[in-house]
mmCIF file of C-alpha atoms in Angstrom:
data_model
loop_
_atom_site.group_PDB
_atom_site.id
_atom_site.type_symbol
_atom_site.label_atom_id
_atom_site.label_comp_id
_atom_site.label_asym_id
_atom_site.label_seq_id
_atom_site.Cartn_x
_atom_site.Cartn_y
_atom_site.Cartn_z
ATOM 1 C CA PRO G 25 -62.390 77.380 63.440
ATOM 2 C CA ASP G 26 -61.595 74.043 65.142
ATOM 3 C CA ARG G 27 -60.474 74.470 68.828
ATOM 4 C CA ALA G 28 -58.441 71.798 69.118
ATOM 5 C CA LEU G 29 -56.144 73.537 66.790
ATOM 6 C CA ARG G 30 -55.834 76.611 69.325
ATOM 7 C CA HIS G 31 -55.271 74.682 72.632
ATOM 8 C CA HIS G 32 -52.420 72.109 74.037
ATOM 9 C CA GLY G 33 -55.006 71.397 76.700
ATOM 10 C CA LYS G 34 -52.884 72.842 79.509
ATOM 11 C CA THR G 35 -56.235 74.894 81.100
ATOM 12 C CA THR G 36 -57.376 71.641 81.007
ATOM 13 C CA LEU G 37 -54.493 70.280 82.624
ATOM 14 C CA LEU G 38 -54.806 72.543 85.158
ATOM 15 C CA ASP G 39 -58.411 72.059 85.610
ATOM 16 C CA MET G 40 -57.788 68.898 86.269
ATOM 17 C CA LEU G 41 -55.509 69.147 89.232
ATOM 18 C CA ILE G 42 -57.635 71.568 90.629
ATOM 19 C CA HIS G 43 -61.163 69.192 90.929
ATOM 20 C CA ALA G 44 -58.788 66.448 92.327
ATOM 21 C CA THR G 45 -57.750 68.967 95.080
ATOM 22 C CA HIS G 46 -60.775 70.697 95.480
ATOM 23 C CA PRO G 47 -63.569 67.955 94.391
ATOM 24 C CA THR G 48 -66.844 70.396 95.732
ATOM 25 C CA LEU G 49 -65.619 73.324 94.316
ATOM 26 C CA LYS G 50 -68.222 74.854 92.147
ATOM 27 C CA GLY G 51 -67.472 77.534 88.838
ATOM 28 C CA GLY G 52 -64.963 79.055 87.285
ATOM 29 C CA GLY G 53 -62.403 82.121 88.316
ATOM 30 C CA LEU G 54 -60.178 81.216 90.633
ATOM 31 C CA ALA G 55 -57.579 83.924 90.285
ATOM 32 C CA ARG G 56 -58.951 87.160 89.887
ATOM 33 C CA GLY G 57 -62.639 86.927 90.670
ATOM 34 C CA ALA G 58 -65.140 85.225 88.293
ATOM 35 C CA THR G 59 -67.649 87.638 86.726
ATOM 36 C CA PRO G 60 -70.992 86.308 87.215
ATOM 37 C CA ARG G 61 -71.809 84.687 84.320
ATOM 38 C CA ALA G 62 -68.474 83.257 84.329
ATOM 39 C CA GLN G 63 -69.336 81.343 87.438
ATOM 40 C CA ARG G 64 -72.580 80.548 86.091
ATOM 41 C CA GLU G 65 -71.118 78.803 82.952
ATOM 42 C CA GLY G 66 -68.333 77.091 85.089
ATOM 43 C CA ALA G 67 -71.300 75.379 87.210
ATOM 44 C CA THR G 68 -72.853 74.021 84.316
ATOM 45 C CA ALA G 69 -69.761 72.392 82.993
ATOM 46 C CA VAL G 70 -69.540 71.206 86.168
ATOM 47 C CA ASP G 71 -72.816 69.726 86.271
ATOM 48 C CA LEU G 72 -72.821 68.303 83.196
ATOM 49 C CA GLU G 73 -69.247 66.957 83.593
ATOM 50 C CA ARG G 74 -71.008 65.186 86.369
ATOM 51 C CA LYS G 75 -74.170 63.986 84.448
ATOM 52 C CA GLN G 76 -72.329 62.692 81.240
ATOM 53 C CA SER G 77 -69.051 60.853 80.598
ATOM 54 C CA ALA G 78 -67.078 62.049 78.552
ATOM 55 C CA ALA G 79 -67.676 59.695 75.555
ATOM 56 C CA SER G 80 -71.632 60.347 75.742
ATOM 57 C CA ARG G 81 -70.457 64.416 75.581
ATOM 58 C CA ARG G 82 -68.409 63.348 72.265
ATOM 59 C CA ALA G 83 -71.034 61.189 70.873
ATOM 60 C CA HIS G 84 -74.355 63.625 71.233
ATOM 61 C CA ASP G 85 -71.747 66.861 70.187
ATOM 62 C CA PRO G 86 -71.421 66.903 66.601
ATOM 63 C CA ASP G 87 -68.758 69.501 66.947
ATOM 64 C CA ARG G 88 -66.879 67.692 69.123
ATOM 65 C CA ALA G 89 -66.378 70.253 71.689
ATOM 66 C CA PHE G 90 -65.932 69.648 75.144
ATOM 67 C CA ARG G 91 -66.552 72.408 77.480
ATOM 68 C CA GLU G 92 -64.097 73.244 80.218
ATOM 69 C CA VAL G 93 -64.557 74.652 83.603
ATOM 70 C CA ARG G 94 -61.116 77.328 82.445
ATOM 71 C CA TYR G 95 -61.094 77.943 86.551
ATOM 72 C CA LEU G 96 -57.582 80.360 86.012
ATOM 73 C CA ASP G 97 -59.746 82.004 82.958
ATOM 74 C CA SER G 98 -61.552 84.690 85.123
ATOM 75 C CA ARG G 99 -61.832 87.408 82.545
ATOM 76 C CA GLN G 100 -65.221 87.605 80.735
ATOM 77 C CA ASP G 101 -63.277 87.982 77.588
ATOM 78 C CA GLU G 102 -61.177 84.543 78.729
ATOM 79 C CA GLN G 103 -64.225 82.547 79.051
ATOM 80 C CA GLN G 104 -66.049 83.958 75.656
ATOM 81 C CA ARG G 105 -62.610 83.444 73.468
ATOM 82 C CA GLY G 106 -61.719 80.320 74.861
ATOM 83 C CA ILE G 107 -58.623 81.273 75.007
ATOM 84 C CA THR G 108 -56.189 82.316 78.080
ATOM 85 C CA ILE G 109 -54.890 86.296 78.013
ATOM 86 C CA LYS G 110 -53.570 86.634 80.840
ATOM 87 C CA ALA G 111 -50.880 84.899 83.191
ATOM 88 C CA SER G 112 -52.631 83.190 86.079
ATOM 89 C CA PRO G 113 -51.329 81.655 89.181
ATOM 90 C CA ILE G 114 -52.120 79.676 91.789
ATOM 91 C CA THR G 115 -50.948 77.111 94.207
ATOM 92 C CA LEU G 116 -52.012 73.917 94.757
ATOM 93 C CA VAL G 117 -51.218 70.753 97.562
ATOM 94 C CA LEU G 118 -50.647 67.802 95.504
ATOM 95 C CA PRO G 119 -49.883 63.966 96.709
ATOM 96 C CA THR G 120 -46.014 61.851 96.284
ATOM 97 C CA LEU G 121 -46.866 58.316 95.577
ATOM 98 C CA ARG G 122 -44.747 58.374 99.265
ATOM 99 C CA GLY G 123 -48.063 59.649 100.603
ATOM 100 C CA LYS G 124 -45.953 63.152 101.073
ATOM 101 C CA SER G 125 -47.557 66.173 99.715
ATOM 102 C CA PHE G 126 -46.338 69.545 98.750
ATOM 103 C CA ALA G 127 -47.560 73.128 97.836
ATOM 104 C CA VAL G 128 -47.165 73.642 94.397
ATOM 105 C CA ASN G 129 -46.963 77.242 92.731
ATOM 106 C CA LEU G 130 -48.127 76.625 89.204
ATOM 107 C CA CYS G 131 -48.853 79.745 87.002
ATOM 108 C CA ASP G 132 -51.621 79.459 83.597
ATOM 109 C CA SER G 133 -50.238 81.037 81.045
ATOM 110 C CA PRO G 134 -50.769 82.541 77.460
ATOM 111 C CA GLY G 135 -49.981 79.750 75.115
ATOM 112 C CA HIS G 136 -51.197 81.879 71.496
ATOM 113 C CA ILE G 137 -48.212 83.657 70.696
ATOM 114 C CA ALA G 138 -50.437 87.502 70.335
ATOM 115 C CA PHE G 139 -49.469 87.585 74.044
ATOM 116 C CA ALA G 140 -46.136 86.063 74.012
ATOM 117 C CA ASP G 141 -44.950 87.903 76.679
ATOM 118 C CA GLU G 142 -47.306 86.840 79.256
ATOM 119 C CA ALA G 143 -45.735 83.572 78.940
ATOM 120 C CA ALA G 144 -41.840 85.036 78.620
ATOM 121 C CA ALA G 145 -43.324 87.053 82.298
ATOM 122 C CA ALA G 146 -44.604 83.970 83.634
ATOM 123 C CA LEU G 147 -41.222 82.046 82.841
ATOM 124 C CA ARG G 148 -39.236 84.418 84.758
ATOM 125 C CA LEU G 149 -41.240 83.955 87.650
ATOM 126 C CA ALA G 150 -40.696 79.830 87.086
ATOM 127 C CA ASP G 151 -38.237 77.339 88.352
ATOM 128 C CA GLY G 152 -39.310 74.546 85.621
ATOM 129 C CA VAL G 153 -41.622 74.194 83.225
ATOM 130 C CA LEU G 154 -43.867 71.822 82.217
ATOM 131 C CA LEU G 155 -44.333 72.253 78.241
ATOM 132 C CA CYS G 156 -47.785 71.172 77.031
ATOM 133 C CA VAL G 157 -48.097 69.667 73.435
ATOM 134 C CA ASP G 158 -50.860 68.277 71.446
ATOM 135 C CA ALA G 159 -49.930 64.761 70.901
ATOM 136 C CA LEU G 160 -51.814 64.908 67.208
ATOM 137 C CA GLU G 161 -50.396 68.591 66.174
ATOM 138 C CA GLY G 162 -47.011 68.536 67.752
ATOM 139 C CA VAL G 163 -44.697 70.584 68.412
ATOM 140 C CA LEU G 164 -46.103 74.301 66.604
ATOM 141 C CA LEU G 165 -43.859 77.639 66.664
ATOM 142 C CA HIS G 166 -44.536 79.798 69.639
ATOM 143 C CA THR G 167 -43.838 76.010 71.341
ATOM 144 C CA GLU G 168 -39.638 76.629 69.434
ATOM 145 C CA HIS G 169 -39.623 79.897 71.334
ATOM 146 C CA LEU G 170 -40.829 78.542 74.451
ATOM 147 C CA ILE G 171 -38.126 76.224 74.654
ATOM 148 C CA ARG G 172 -35.631 78.169 73.444
ATOM 149 C CA GLN G 173 -36.462 80.669 76.222
ATOM 150 C CA ALA G 174 -36.982 77.927 78.944
ATOM 151 C CA VAL G 175 -33.609 76.702 77.938
ATOM 152 C CA GLN G 176 -31.585 80.507 78.039
ATOM 153 C CA GLN G 177 -33.232 80.921 81.381
ATOM 154 C CA GLY G 178 -31.900 77.331 82.377
ATOM 155 C CA LEU G 179 -35.119 76.429 83.389
ATOM 156 C CA ARG G 180 -35.846 72.289 83.733
ATOM 157 C CA VAL G 181 -38.307 71.212 81.109
ATOM 158 C CA VAL G 182 -41.083 68.018 81.327
ATOM 159 C CA LEU G 183 -42.955 67.458 78.489
ATOM 160 C CA VAL G 184 -46.895 67.054 78.892
ATOM 161 C CA LEU G 185 -48.161 65.493 75.443
ATOM 162 C CA THR G 186 -52.128 66.321 76.065
ATOM 163 C CA LYS G 187 -54.933 64.914 74.011
ATOM 164 C CA LEU G 188 -53.613 61.502 73.601
ATOM 165 C CA ASP G 189 -56.946 60.152 73.067
ATOM 166 C CA ARG G 190 -56.912 62.200 69.436
ATOM 167 C CA LEU G 191 -54.757 60.002 67.836
ATOM 168 C CA VAL G 192 -57.330 57.019 68.110
ATOM 169 C CA THR G 193 -60.903 58.990 68.101
ATOM 170 C CA GLU G 194 -59.406 61.295 65.029
ATOM 171 C CA LEU G 195 -56.807 59.413 63.369
ATOM 172 C CA ARG G 196 -58.028 56.005 63.810
ATOM 173 C CA LEU G 197 -54.122 55.303 64.535
ATOM 174 C CA PRO G 198 -52.798 51.584 65.472
ATOM 175 C CA PRO G 199 -50.478 51.144 68.418
ATOM 176 C CA ALA G 200 -47.505 50.713 66.460
ATOM 177 C CA ASP G 201 -48.398 54.032 64.429
ATOM 178 C CA ALA G 202 -50.016 56.246 67.009
ATOM 179 C CA TYR G 203 -46.008 54.809 69.408
ATOM 180 C CA HIS G 204 -44.155 56.126 66.310
ATOM 181 C CA LYS G 205 -45.589 59.918 66.128
ATOM 182 C CA LEU G 206 -45.302 60.467 69.885
ATOM 183 C CA ARG G 207 -42.043 59.509 69.795
ATOM 184 C CA HIS G 208 -41.524 62.318 66.867
ATOM 185 C CA THR G 209 -43.049 64.537 69.082
ATOM 186 C CA ILE G 210 -40.283 63.581 71.803
ATOM 187 C CA ASP G 211 -37.160 63.702 69.222
ATOM 188 C CA ARG G 212 -38.093 67.051 68.238
ATOM 189 C CA VAL G 213 -38.762 69.009 71.243
ATOM 190 C CA ASN G 214 -34.759 67.164 72.014
ATOM 191 C CA ALA G 215 -34.182 68.295 68.912
ATOM 192 C CA LEU G 216 -34.738 72.096 69.907
ATOM 193 C CA LEU G 217 -33.513 71.386 73.496
ATOM 194 C CA ALA G 218 -30.365 71.137 71.495
ATOM 195 C CA GLU G 219 -30.222 73.860 69.330
ATOM 196 C CA ALA G 220 -31.075 76.188 72.330
ATOM 197 C CA ALA G 221 -28.226 75.373 74.380
ATOM 198 C CA VAL G 222 -25.936 75.707 71.795
ATOM 199 C CA GLY G 223 -23.429 78.130 72.571
ATOM 200 C CA ARG G 224 -24.105 78.069 76.179
ATOM 201 C CA SER G 225 -20.358 78.393 77.520
ATOM 202 C CA ALA G 226 -19.233 76.694 80.561
ATOM 203 C CA PRO G 227 -18.850 78.205 84.090
ATOM 204 C CA ALA G 228 -17.263 81.827 84.211
ATOM 205 C CA GLY G 229 -13.833 81.599 85.965
ATOM 206 C CA SER G 230 -13.517 77.966 85.208
ATOM 207 C CA GLY G 231 -9.998 78.748 83.030
ATOM 208 C CA GLY G 232 -7.670 76.068 82.385
ATOM 209 C CA ALA G 233 -8.419 72.314 83.010
ATOM 210 C CA LEU G 234 -10.533 70.840 85.234
ATOM 211 C CA SER G 235 -10.236 67.904 87.248
ATOM 212 C CA GLY G 236 -12.620 65.639 90.030
ATOM 213 C CA GLY G 237 -15.624 66.776 90.623
ATOM 214 C CA ALA G 238 -15.623 70.456 88.605
ATOM 215 C CA ALA G 239 -15.096 68.493 85.678
ATOM 216 C CA ASP G 240 -17.847 66.293 86.148
ATOM 217 C CA ASP G 241 -19.928 69.653 86.839
ATOM 218 C CA ALA G 242 -18.746 71.102 83.705
ATOM 219 C CA THR G 243 -19.647 68.389 81.443
ATOM 220 C CA GLN G 244 -23.235 67.980 83.047
ATOM 221 C CA ALA G 245 -23.497 71.459 82.416
ATOM 222 C CA ALA G 246 -22.494 71.676 79.146
ATOM 223 C CA ALA G 247 -25.087 68.478 78.317
ATOM 224 C CA PRO G 248 -27.625 69.447 76.079
ATOM 225 C CA PRO G 249 -31.025 69.003 77.823
ATOM 226 C CA ARG G 250 -33.419 66.001 77.122
ATOM 227 C CA VAL G 251 -36.508 64.706 77.848
ATOM 228 C CA ASP G 252 -36.840 60.900 78.097
ATOM 229 C CA PRO G 253 -40.567 59.125 79.428
ATOM 230 C CA ARG G 254 -37.620 57.104 81.456
ATOM 231 C CA ASP G 255 -37.199 59.357 84.345
ATOM 232 C CA GLY G 256 -40.326 60.867 84.219
ATOM 233 C CA SER G 257 -39.788 64.042 82.558
ATOM 234 C CA VAL G 258 -42.194 63.146 79.833
ATOM 235 C CA VAL G 259 -45.753 63.162 80.853
ATOM 236 C CA PHE G 260 -49.154 61.152 78.708
ATOM 237 C CA THR G 261 -52.114 62.533 79.296
ATOM 238 C CA ALA G 262 -55.849 62.289 78.117
ATOM 239 C CA ALA G 263 -58.464 64.548 79.394
ATOM 240 C CA LEU G 264 -61.641 63.019 78.273
ATOM 241 C CA PHE G 265 -61.205 59.425 77.819
#
């Protein structure tokens, strides 16, 4: 089966963040210690990336398969199957545009619905969610489940639209059509956020009329969460191009 149908790009996103903060790092397996085979495979992938551009990799690969380093997929079965099975945490020091740096704790959780328990456990530890959605595939069933769980736990959701290059290299969409497809995905996520927020009541003990700042807080709490590129809650990425 086509691997593109089984991945939303979250592990590749973490690969890019790790590579950006650790440019001299070679090989995979940071979380629990990679097997020698995984280390060799990771080193080979890094060397290949240094020698070939993304365009040439795709041009010479008839299966259009991108070989990821997959740093956090440190288990041998994860490397062999090409999927994340166990949630893996990592702390990275990431800079801001204002010259400050923050230690950010990230957790790469499984995206396959068969390992939904790992994703649910990761949500219990998180303060927010980076929701990775393939720009071509759109919102899938497991994505809907994750959105509901995130809203129920009061977590802020940031939508990361990945693999924008597929809209050009595979669908060959003109800019206007690509815009409408991306907007449809964002609208779908906002609709799911609104549906998940239905039934959430105002804070307990607020009986009677509220006034002043308390009323504003209650109104803000009752408003369904939304993602919008204008406030930075939607991010657009393309790992290959």
